[in-house]
Short mmCIF file of C-alpha atoms and ligand atoms in Angstrom, two decimals:
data_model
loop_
_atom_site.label_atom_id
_atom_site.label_comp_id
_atom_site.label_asym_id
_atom_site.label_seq_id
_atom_site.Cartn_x
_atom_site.Cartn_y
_atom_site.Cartn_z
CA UNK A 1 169.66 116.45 69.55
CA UNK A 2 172.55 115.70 71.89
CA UNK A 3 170.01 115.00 74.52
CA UNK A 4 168.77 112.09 72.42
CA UNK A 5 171.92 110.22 72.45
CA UNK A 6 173.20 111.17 75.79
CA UNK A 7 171.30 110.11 78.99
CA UNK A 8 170.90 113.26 80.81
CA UNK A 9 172.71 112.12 83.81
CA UNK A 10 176.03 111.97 82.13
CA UNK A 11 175.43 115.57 79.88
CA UNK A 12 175.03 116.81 83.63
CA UNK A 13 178.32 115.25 84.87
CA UNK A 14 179.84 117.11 81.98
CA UNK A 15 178.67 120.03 82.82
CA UNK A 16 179.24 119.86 86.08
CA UNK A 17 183.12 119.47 85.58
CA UNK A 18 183.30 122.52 82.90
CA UNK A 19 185.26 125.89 83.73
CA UNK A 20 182.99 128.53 84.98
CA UNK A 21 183.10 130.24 81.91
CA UNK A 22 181.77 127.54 80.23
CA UNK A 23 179.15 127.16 81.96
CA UNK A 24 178.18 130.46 82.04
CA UNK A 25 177.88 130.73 78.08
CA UNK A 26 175.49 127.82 78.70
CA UNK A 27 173.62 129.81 80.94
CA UNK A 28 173.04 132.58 78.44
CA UNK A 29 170.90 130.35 76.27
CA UNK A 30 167.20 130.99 77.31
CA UNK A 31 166.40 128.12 80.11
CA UNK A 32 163.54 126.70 77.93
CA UNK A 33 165.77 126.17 74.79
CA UNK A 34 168.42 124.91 76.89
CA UNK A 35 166.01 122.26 78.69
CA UNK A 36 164.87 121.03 75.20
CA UNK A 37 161.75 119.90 73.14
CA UNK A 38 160.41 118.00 75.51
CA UNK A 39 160.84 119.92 78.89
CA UNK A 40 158.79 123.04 76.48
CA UNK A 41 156.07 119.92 75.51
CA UNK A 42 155.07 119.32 78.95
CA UNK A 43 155.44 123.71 80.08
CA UNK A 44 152.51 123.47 77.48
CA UNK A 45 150.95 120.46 78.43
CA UNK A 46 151.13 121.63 82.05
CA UNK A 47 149.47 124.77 81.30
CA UNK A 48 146.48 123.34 79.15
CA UNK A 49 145.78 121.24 81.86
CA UNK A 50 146.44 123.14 84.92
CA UNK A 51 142.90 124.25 85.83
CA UNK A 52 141.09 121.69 83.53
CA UNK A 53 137.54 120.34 84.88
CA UNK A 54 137.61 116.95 87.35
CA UNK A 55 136.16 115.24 83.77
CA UNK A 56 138.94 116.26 81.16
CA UNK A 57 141.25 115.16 83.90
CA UNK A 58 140.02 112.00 84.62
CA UNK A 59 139.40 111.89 80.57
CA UNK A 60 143.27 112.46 80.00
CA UNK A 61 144.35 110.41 83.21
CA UNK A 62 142.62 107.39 82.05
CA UNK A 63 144.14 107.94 78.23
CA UNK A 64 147.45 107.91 79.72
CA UNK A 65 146.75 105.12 82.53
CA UNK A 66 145.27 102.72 79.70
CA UNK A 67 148.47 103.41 77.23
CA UNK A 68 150.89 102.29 80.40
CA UNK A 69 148.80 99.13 81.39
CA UNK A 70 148.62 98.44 77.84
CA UNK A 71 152.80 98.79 77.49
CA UNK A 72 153.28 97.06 80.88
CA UNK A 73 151.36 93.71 80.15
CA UNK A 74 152.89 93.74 76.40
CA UNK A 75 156.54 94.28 77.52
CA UNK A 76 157.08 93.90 81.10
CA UNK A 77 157.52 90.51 82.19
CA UNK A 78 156.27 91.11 86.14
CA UNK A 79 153.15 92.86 85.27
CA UNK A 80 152.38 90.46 82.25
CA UNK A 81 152.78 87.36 84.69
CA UNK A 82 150.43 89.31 87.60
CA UNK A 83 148.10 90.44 85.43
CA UNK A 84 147.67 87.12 84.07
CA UNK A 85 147.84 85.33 86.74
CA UNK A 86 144.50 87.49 88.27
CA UNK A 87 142.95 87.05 84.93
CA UNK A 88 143.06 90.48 83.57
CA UNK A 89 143.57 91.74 80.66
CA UNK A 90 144.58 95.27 79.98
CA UNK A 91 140.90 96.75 78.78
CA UNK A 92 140.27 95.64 83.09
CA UNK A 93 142.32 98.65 83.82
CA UNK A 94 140.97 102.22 82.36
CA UNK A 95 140.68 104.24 85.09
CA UNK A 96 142.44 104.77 88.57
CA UNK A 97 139.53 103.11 90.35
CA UNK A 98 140.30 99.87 88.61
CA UNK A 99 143.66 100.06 90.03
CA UNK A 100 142.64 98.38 92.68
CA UNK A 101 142.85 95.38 90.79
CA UNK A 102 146.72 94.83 90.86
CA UNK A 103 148.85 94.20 93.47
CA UNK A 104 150.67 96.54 95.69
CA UNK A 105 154.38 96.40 94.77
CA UNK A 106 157.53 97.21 97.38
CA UNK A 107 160.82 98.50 96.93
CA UNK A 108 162.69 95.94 97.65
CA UNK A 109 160.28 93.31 95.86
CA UNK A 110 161.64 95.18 92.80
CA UNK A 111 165.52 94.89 93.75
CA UNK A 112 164.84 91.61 93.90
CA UNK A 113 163.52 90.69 90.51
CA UNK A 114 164.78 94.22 88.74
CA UNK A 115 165.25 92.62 85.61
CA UNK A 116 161.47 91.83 85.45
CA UNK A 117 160.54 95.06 85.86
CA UNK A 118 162.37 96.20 83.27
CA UNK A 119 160.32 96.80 79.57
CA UNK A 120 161.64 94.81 77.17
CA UNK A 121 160.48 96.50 74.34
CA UNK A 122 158.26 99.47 72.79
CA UNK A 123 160.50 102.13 73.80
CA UNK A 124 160.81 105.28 71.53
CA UNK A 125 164.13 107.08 73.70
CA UNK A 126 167.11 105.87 75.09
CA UNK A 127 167.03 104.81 78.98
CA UNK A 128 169.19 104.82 81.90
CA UNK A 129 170.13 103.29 84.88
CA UNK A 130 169.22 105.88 87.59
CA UNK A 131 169.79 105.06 91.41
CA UNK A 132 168.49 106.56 94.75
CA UNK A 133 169.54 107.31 98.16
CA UNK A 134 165.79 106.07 99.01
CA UNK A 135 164.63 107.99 102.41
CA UNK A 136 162.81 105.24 103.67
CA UNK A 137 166.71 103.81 104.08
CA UNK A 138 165.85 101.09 101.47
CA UNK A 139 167.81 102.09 98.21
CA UNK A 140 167.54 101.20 94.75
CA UNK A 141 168.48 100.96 91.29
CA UNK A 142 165.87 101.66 88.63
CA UNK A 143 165.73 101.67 84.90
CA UNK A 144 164.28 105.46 83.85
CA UNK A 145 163.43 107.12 80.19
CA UNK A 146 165.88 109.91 79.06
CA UNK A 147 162.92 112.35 79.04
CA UNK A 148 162.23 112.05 82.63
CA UNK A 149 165.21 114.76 83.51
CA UNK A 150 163.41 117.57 81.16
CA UNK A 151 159.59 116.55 82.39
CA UNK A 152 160.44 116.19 86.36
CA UNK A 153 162.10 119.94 85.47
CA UNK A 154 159.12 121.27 83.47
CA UNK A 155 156.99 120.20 86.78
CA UNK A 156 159.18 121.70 89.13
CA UNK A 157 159.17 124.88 87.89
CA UNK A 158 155.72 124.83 87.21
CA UNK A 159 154.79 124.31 91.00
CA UNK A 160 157.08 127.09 92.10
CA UNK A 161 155.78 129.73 89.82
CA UNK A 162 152.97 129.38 92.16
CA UNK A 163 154.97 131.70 94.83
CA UNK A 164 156.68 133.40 92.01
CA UNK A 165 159.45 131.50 91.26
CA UNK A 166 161.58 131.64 87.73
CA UNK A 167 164.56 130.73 86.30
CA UNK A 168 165.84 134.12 86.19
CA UNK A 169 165.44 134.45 89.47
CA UNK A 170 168.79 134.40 91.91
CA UNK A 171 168.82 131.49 94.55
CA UNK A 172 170.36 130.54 97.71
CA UNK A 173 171.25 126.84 97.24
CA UNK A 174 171.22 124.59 100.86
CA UNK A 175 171.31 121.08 99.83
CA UNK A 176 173.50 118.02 100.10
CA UNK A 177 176.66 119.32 97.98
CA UNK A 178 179.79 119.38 99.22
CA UNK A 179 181.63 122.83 98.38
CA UNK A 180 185.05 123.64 99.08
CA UNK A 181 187.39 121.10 100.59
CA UNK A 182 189.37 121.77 103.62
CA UNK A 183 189.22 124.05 106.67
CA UNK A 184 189.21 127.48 105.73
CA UNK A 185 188.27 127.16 101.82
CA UNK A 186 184.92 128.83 100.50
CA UNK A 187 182.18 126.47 101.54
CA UNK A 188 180.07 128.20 98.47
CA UNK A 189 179.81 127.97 94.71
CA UNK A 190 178.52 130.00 92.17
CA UNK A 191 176.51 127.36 89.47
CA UNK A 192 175.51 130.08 86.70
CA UNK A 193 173.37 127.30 85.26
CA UNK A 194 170.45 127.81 87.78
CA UNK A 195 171.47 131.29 88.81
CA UNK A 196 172.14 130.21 92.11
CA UNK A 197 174.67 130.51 94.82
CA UNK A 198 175.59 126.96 96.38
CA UNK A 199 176.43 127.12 99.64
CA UNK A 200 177.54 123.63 101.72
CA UNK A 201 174.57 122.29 103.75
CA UNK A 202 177.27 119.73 105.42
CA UNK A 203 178.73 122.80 107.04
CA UNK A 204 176.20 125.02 108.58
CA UNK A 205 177.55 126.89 111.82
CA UNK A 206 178.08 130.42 112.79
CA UNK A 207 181.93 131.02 111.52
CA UNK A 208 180.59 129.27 108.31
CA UNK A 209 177.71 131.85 107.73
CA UNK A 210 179.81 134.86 108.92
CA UNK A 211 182.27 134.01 106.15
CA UNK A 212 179.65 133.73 103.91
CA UNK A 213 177.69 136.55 104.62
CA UNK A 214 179.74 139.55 102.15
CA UNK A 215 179.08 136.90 99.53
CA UNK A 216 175.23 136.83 99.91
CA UNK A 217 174.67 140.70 100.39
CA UNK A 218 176.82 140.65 96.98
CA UNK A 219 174.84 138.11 95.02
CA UNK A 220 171.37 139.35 96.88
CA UNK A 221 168.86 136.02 96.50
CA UNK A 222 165.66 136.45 96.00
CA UNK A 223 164.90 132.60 97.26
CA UNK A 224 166.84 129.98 99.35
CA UNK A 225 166.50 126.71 98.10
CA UNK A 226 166.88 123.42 100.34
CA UNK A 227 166.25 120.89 102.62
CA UNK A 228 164.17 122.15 105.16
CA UNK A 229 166.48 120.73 108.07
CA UNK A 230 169.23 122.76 106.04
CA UNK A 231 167.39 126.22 105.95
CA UNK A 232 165.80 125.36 109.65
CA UNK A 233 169.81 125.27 111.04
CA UNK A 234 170.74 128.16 109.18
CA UNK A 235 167.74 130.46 109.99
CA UNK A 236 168.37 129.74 113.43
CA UNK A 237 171.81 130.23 113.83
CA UNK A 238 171.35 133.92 111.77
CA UNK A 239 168.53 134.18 114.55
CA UNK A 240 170.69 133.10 117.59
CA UNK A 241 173.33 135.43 116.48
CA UNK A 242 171.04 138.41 115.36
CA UNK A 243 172.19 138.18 111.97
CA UNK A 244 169.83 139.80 109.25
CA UNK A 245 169.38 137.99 106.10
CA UNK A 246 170.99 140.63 103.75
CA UNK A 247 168.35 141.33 101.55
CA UNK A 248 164.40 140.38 100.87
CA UNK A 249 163.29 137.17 100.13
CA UNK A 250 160.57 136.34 97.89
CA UNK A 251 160.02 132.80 99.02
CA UNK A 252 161.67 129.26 100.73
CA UNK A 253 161.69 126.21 98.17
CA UNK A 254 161.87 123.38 100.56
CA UNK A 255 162.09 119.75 99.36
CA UNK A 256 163.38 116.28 100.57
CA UNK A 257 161.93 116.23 103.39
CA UNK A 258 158.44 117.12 104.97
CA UNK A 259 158.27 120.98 106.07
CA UNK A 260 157.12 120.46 109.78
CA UNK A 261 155.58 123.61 111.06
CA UNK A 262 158.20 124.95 113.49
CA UNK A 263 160.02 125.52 109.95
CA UNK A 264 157.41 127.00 108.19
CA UNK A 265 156.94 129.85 111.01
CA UNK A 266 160.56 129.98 111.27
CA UNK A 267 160.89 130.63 107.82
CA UNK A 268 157.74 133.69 108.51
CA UNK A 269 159.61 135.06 111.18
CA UNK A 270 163.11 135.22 110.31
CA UNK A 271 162.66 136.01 106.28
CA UNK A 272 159.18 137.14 106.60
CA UNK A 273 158.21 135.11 103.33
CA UNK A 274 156.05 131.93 102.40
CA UNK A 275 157.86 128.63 103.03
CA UNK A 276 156.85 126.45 100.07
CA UNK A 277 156.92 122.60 99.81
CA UNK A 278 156.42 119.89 97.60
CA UNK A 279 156.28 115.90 97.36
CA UNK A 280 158.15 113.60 95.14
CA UNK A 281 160.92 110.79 95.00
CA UNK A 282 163.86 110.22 93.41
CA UNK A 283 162.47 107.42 91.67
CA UNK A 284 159.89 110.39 89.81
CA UNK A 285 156.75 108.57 90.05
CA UNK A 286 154.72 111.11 91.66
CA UNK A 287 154.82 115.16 92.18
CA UNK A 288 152.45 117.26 94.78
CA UNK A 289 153.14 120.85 95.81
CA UNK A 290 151.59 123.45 97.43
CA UNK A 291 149.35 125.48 95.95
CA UNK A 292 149.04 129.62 95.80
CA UNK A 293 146.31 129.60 98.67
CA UNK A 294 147.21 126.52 100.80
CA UNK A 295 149.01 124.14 101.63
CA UNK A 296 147.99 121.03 100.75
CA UNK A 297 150.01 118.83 98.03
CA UNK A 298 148.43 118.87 94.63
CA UNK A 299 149.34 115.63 92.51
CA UNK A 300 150.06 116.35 89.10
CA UNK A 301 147.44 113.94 87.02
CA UNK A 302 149.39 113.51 84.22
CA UNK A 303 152.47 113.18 86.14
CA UNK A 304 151.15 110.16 88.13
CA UNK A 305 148.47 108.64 90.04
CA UNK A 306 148.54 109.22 93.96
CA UNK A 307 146.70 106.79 96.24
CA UNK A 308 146.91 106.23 100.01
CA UNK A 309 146.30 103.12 101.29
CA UNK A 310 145.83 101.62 105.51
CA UNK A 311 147.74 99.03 106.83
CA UNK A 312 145.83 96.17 105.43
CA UNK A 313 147.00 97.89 101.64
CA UNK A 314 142.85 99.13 101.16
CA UNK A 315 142.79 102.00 99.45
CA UNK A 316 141.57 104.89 102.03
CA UNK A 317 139.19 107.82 100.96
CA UNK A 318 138.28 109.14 104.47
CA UNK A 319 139.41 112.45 104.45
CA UNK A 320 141.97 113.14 107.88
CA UNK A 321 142.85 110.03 107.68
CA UNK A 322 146.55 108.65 107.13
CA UNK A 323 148.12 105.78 105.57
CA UNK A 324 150.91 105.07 102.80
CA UNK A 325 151.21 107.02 99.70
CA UNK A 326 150.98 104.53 96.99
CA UNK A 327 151.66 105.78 93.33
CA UNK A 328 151.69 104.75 89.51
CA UNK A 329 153.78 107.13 87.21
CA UNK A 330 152.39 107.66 83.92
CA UNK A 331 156.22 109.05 82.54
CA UNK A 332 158.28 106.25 82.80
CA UNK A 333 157.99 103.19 80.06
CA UNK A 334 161.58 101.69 80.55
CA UNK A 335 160.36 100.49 84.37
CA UNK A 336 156.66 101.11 85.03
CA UNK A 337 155.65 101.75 88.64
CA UNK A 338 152.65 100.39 89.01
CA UNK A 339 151.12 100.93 93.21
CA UNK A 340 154.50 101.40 94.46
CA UNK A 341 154.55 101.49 97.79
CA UNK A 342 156.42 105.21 98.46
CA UNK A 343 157.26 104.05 102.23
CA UNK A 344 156.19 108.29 102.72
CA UNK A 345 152.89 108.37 104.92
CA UNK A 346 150.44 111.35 103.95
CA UNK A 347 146.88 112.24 105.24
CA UNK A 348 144.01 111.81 103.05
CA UNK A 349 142.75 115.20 101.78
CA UNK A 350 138.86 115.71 100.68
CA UNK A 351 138.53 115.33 96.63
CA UNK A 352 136.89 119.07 96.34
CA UNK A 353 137.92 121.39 93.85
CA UNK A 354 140.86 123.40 96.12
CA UNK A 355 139.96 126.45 96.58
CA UNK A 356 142.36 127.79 94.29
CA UNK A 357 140.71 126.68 91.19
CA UNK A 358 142.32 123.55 91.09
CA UNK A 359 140.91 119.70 90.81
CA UNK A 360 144.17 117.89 91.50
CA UNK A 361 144.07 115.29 94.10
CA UNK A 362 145.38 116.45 97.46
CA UNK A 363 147.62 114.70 100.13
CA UNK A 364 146.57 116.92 102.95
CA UNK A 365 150.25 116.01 104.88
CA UNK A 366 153.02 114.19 104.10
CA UNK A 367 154.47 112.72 107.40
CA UNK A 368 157.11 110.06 108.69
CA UNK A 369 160.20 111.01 106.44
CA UNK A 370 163.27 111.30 107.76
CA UNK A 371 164.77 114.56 108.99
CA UNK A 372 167.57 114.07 111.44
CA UNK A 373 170.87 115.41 112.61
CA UNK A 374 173.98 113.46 113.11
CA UNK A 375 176.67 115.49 115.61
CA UNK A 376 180.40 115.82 114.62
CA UNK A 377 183.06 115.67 117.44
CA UNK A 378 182.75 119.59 117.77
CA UNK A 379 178.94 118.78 118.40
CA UNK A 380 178.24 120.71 115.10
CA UNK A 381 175.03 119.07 113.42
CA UNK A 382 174.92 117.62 110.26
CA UNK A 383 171.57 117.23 108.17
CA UNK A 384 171.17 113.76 107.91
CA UNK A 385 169.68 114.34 104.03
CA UNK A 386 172.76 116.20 103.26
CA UNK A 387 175.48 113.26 104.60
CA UNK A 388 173.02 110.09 103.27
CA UNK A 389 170.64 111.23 100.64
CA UNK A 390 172.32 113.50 98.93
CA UNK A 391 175.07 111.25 98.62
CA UNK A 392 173.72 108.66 95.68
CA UNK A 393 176.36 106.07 96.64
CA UNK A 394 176.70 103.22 94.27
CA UNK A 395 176.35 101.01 97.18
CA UNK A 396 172.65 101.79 97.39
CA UNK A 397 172.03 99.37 94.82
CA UNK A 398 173.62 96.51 96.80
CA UNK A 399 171.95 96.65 100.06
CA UNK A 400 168.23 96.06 101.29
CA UNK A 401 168.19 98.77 103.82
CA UNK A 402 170.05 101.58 106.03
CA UNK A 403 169.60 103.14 109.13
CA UNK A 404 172.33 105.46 111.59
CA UNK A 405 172.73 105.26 115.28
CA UNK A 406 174.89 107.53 116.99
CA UNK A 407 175.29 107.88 121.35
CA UNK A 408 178.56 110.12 120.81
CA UNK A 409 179.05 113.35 119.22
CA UNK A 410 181.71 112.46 116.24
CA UNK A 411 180.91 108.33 116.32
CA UNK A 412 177.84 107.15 113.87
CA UNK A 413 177.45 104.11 113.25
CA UNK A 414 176.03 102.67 109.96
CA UNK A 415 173.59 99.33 110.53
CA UNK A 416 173.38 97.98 106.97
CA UNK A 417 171.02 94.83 105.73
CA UNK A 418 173.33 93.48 103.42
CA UNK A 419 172.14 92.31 99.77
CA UNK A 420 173.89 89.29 98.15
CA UNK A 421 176.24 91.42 96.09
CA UNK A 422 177.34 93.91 98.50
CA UNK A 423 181.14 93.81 99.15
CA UNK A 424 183.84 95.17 101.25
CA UNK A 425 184.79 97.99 98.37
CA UNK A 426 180.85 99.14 99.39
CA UNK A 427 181.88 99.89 102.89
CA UNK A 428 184.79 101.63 101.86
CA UNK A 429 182.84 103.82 99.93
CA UNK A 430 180.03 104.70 102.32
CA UNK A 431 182.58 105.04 105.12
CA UNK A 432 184.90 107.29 102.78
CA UNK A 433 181.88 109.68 101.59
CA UNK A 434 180.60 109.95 104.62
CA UNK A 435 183.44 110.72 106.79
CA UNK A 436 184.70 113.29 103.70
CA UNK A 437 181.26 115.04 103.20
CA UNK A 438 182.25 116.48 107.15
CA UNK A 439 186.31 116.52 107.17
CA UNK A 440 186.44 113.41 108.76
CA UNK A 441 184.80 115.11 111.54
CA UNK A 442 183.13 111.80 111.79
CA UNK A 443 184.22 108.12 112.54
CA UNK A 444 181.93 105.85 110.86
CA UNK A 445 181.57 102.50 111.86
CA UNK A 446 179.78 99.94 109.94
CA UNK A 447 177.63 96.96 111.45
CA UNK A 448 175.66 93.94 109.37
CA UNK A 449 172.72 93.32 111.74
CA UNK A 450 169.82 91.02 110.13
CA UNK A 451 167.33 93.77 110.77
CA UNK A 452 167.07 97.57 111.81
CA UNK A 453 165.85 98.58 115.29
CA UNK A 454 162.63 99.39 115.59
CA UNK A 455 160.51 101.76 117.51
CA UNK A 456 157.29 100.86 119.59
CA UNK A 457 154.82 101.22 116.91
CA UNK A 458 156.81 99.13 114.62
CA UNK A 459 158.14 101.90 112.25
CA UNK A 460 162.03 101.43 111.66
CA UNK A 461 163.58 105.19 112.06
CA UNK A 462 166.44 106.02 109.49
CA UNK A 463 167.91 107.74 112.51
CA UNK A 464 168.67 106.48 116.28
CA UNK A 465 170.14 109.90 117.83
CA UNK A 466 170.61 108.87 121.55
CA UNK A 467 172.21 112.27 122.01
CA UNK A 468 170.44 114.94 123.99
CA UNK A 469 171.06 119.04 121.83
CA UNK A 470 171.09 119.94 125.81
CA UNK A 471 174.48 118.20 126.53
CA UNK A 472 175.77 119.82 123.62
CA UNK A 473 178.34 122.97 123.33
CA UNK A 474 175.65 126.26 123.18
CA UNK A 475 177.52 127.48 119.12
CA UNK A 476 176.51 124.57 118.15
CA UNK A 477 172.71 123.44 118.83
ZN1 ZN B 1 144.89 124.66 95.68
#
C-alpha cells in the first residue's frame, strides 16, 4: 500500500535514517513480503519465462514491445512527432527487428528536450524523478515508474541465484558509501535490511582492513558484494599482506563496472570462488548477467531489448564483433527508452541457445566503462566509481558531461561541460562531496573547458591519470 503513494526512493531515504533497531524489525519480515506485490509478480514472471523456447519469447517480447510503441506514439510527444514524421504508425513496430525503423536516441538528446520524453498520460502508478551518475560521464535526469525499484530487485536476485545467491545470505558490502566519518571511526556498517556488512570502498588500505578484520571473522560473509575495482584493491592488499579472508566464500557479486579478467582470477585465487557479473544502468533499461555455465551476459527479454550497433548506428549481428549497446526497456511508461544509446560497448555474442538451457540474447563482453583510480595525497587510491558514481549529485542533471584529470597524488581536477542551468552552488557541491567522500584527502579543482580530452581513437576517457602506481609509496599501490 504505502509503496503506492510513496516513490520508493524517498521510503528508502527513510529507512535509511531509522535506528538500527528499526530497521532490524523491518528485516524480520520475509524479503518477498517486504519487497511487495509487484517485486513477487515479476519472481513469478521471471521464473515462467526463464527457460521458455526462442518462440514464446519472441511471442511475449513482441506483446510487450507492441504495448510500449503503442503508449509511446499515444502519449509521448518525441516519439509521436518521429514516428510521424517517418510515416509510421504503431502496427510498423511488432517485433525487435522492426526496431530498426526508429531513430537512435542519445543521452544528452534527451536532457535536452526531457520534457518531451516524458508520457503525458496512460499511466496506472505514481512516477518519479530519478537521476544518475551516468558512467559514460554524461549525467542525467529521467522520469521512472514507482514499480521499477521492486522489478530491477526481482531481476537482480534472480541472476544471482544462479551462483547461489539469497537474501538470507550474509554479504560483504564494497561499494560507493561513505561509512564512518573521521580518522579513526569504524569505516563499516551493519544494514540488517540486506543482511550485509557495509564496509567504505572510499577507504580501502591495509590499516583500514586490519581494523576491520575481527569484524568480518565475527559476521562470517558468505559473498562480497561490489565494484570490481573495490574488491580488486581489497583482495590485493589481503594478498600483499598475507591476510586470509576469514572464512569461505560462496561467490563475488561484481557490478558497475566491467569485470576485466585480472579480477576474475584474482577473485579464484585469493577467495577461491566464482566472480560473477552483470550489465545494467542506472537508468534500468536493460539487465544481462552471467549465467551458471559461462560467462556471457544474458538480457532479460522481458526486461528490455538489447541491440548492438557499429559506428555508422547499423545494427550488427556478426558474432565477435563489437559496437554500442543500444537498448529499449519494456518497464518504464513514465519515459520510454526507445534505442538508447547506453555509451557501454559490448561484443556481439552468437544467438544459440547458451548452453545452459537458456535462449536469452547474449552480449559476449561488455567493454570501455570506466574503472579508474584517483590518488589521495598519501598516494592511497580511490575507486573512481566509489568518489563519482556512487555519488548521485544533484548537479548531474545540470551538466552535459564529466571527466577527471589528475598529474599529482592529492590534486584532481574536475573538467565539466557546463549545461545552461548549472550554477556556482553545483560546484560547491561536487567539490564538497568529493573532497568529503576521502577526508579532504583531496583538493578538487574545477575547470569549464568546451569539450573533454580525447584519446587517439576518439573515445573521451572519464579518467586522465597521468600518475605512474610505480612512483607511488609501496602500502599504497
Ligand atoms: Zn547460459
Amino acid at each position: 500500500m504505502l509503496r503506492r503513494l510513496i516513490p520508493f526512493s524517498r521510503l528508502k531515504a527513510w529507512y535509511e535514517g531509522s535506528p538500527t533497531w528499526l530497521k532490524a524489525a523491518y528485516a524480520a519480515v520475509p524479503f518477498s513480503l517486504r519487497m511487495g506485490r509487484v517485486y513477487r509478480h515479476t519472481q513469478r514472471l521471471i521464473e515462467k519465462t526463464d527457460f521458455a523456447s526462442r518462440e514464446e519469447l519472441d511471442h511475449m517480447q513482441a506483446e510487450s514491445l507492441g504495448r510500449l510503441i503503442e503508449h509511446a506514439y499515444r502519449h509521448v510527444p518525441h516519439y509521436r512527432q518521429v514516428m510521424r514524421q517517418r510515416g509510421l504508425g504503431p502496427n510498423d513496430i511488432r517485433c525487435p527487428a522492426d526496431l530498426a525503423k526508429m531513430p537512435l536516441v542519445s543521452k544528452s538528446r534527451m536532457q535536452l528536450h526531457i520534457e518531451q520524453f516524458a508520457a503525458t498520460g496512460g499511466l496506472r502508478e505514481r512516477v518519479f524523478w530519478d537521476n544518475t551518475g551516468g558512467s559514460s560521464g554524461t549525467p542525467f535526469r529521467f522520469l521512472a515508474l514507482n514499480s521499477t525499484y521492486p522489478v530491477e530487485m526481482a531481476y537482480i536476485l534472480a541472476q544471482w541465484k544462479r551462483v547461489g545467491y539469497s537474501p538470507r545470505e550474509r554479504r560483504l558490502t564494497l561499494r560507493g558509501r561513505v561509512v564512518g566519518a573521521g580518522h579513526g571511526e569504524a569505516r563499516w556498517q551493519y544494514n540488517p535490511i540486506y543482511n550485509e556488512l557495509r564496509a567504505s570502498s572510499y577507504h580501502i588500505d591495509a590499516d583500514a582492513i586490519a581494523r576491520l578484520m575481527p569484524e568480518l571473522k565475527r559476521f562470517r560473509p558468505t559473498f562480497v558484494y561490489g565494484y570490481p575495482s573495490a574488491v580488486a584493491l581489497f583482495l590485493r592488499i589481503l594478498d600483499e599482506n598475507h591476510v586470509e579472508f576469514p572464512c569461505r566464500v560462496k561467490g563475488v557479486l561484481c557490478g558497475s563496472e566491467p569485470l576485466f579478467d585480472y579480477q576474475r582470477e584474482l577473485i579464484r585465487r585469493v577467495l577461491g570462488c566464482r566472480a560473477y557479473s552483470w550489465y545494467g544502468q542506472s537508468e534500468r533499461v536493460l539487465l544481462a548477467g552471467e549465467c551458471e555455465r559461462t560467462t556471457a551476459y544474458h538480457s532479460f527479454p522481458l526486461y528490455g531489448i538489447a541491440e548492438l550497433v557499429d559506428d555508422a548506428g547499423d545494427p550488427i549481428t556478426t558474432p565477435g564483433m563489437e559496437g554500442e549497446i543500444v537498448a529499449t526497456s519494456l518497464h518504464n511508461l513514465a519515459m520510454p527508452f526507445i534505442r538508447y544509446r547506453t555509451g557501454d560497448r559490448g561484443v556481439f555474442d552468437t544467438n544459440d541457445t547458451c548452453i545452459c538451457g537458456r535462449n536469452h540474447q547474449r552480449i559476449k563482453k561488455v567493454v570501455g566503462r570506466t574503472q579508474d583510480y584517483v590518488y589521495t595525497r598519501a598516494g592511497r587510491a580511490v575507486p573512481v566509481t566509489a568518489i563519482v558514481f556512487g555519488q548521485h549529485f544533484r548537479a548531474f542533471a545540470r551538466m552535459f558531461a564529466m571527466q577527471l584529470a589528475q598529474d599529482t597524488p592529492g590534486e584532481v581536477t574536475v573538467r565539466i561541460v557546463r549545461g545552461p542551468e548549472f550554477t556556482d552552488a553545483d560546484e560547491k557541491e561536487i567539490r564538497d562531496t568529493m573532497e568529503n567522500a576521502v577526508d579532504r584527502e583531496i583538493h578538487v579543482r574545477v575547470e569549464y573547458p568546451k569539450e573533454l580530452s580525447r584519446t587517439d581513437s576518439g573515445k573521451t576517457p572519464f579518467v586522465i591519470q597521468a600518475i605512474a602506481k610505480e612512483s607511488l609509496p609501496p602500502r599504497s599501490q
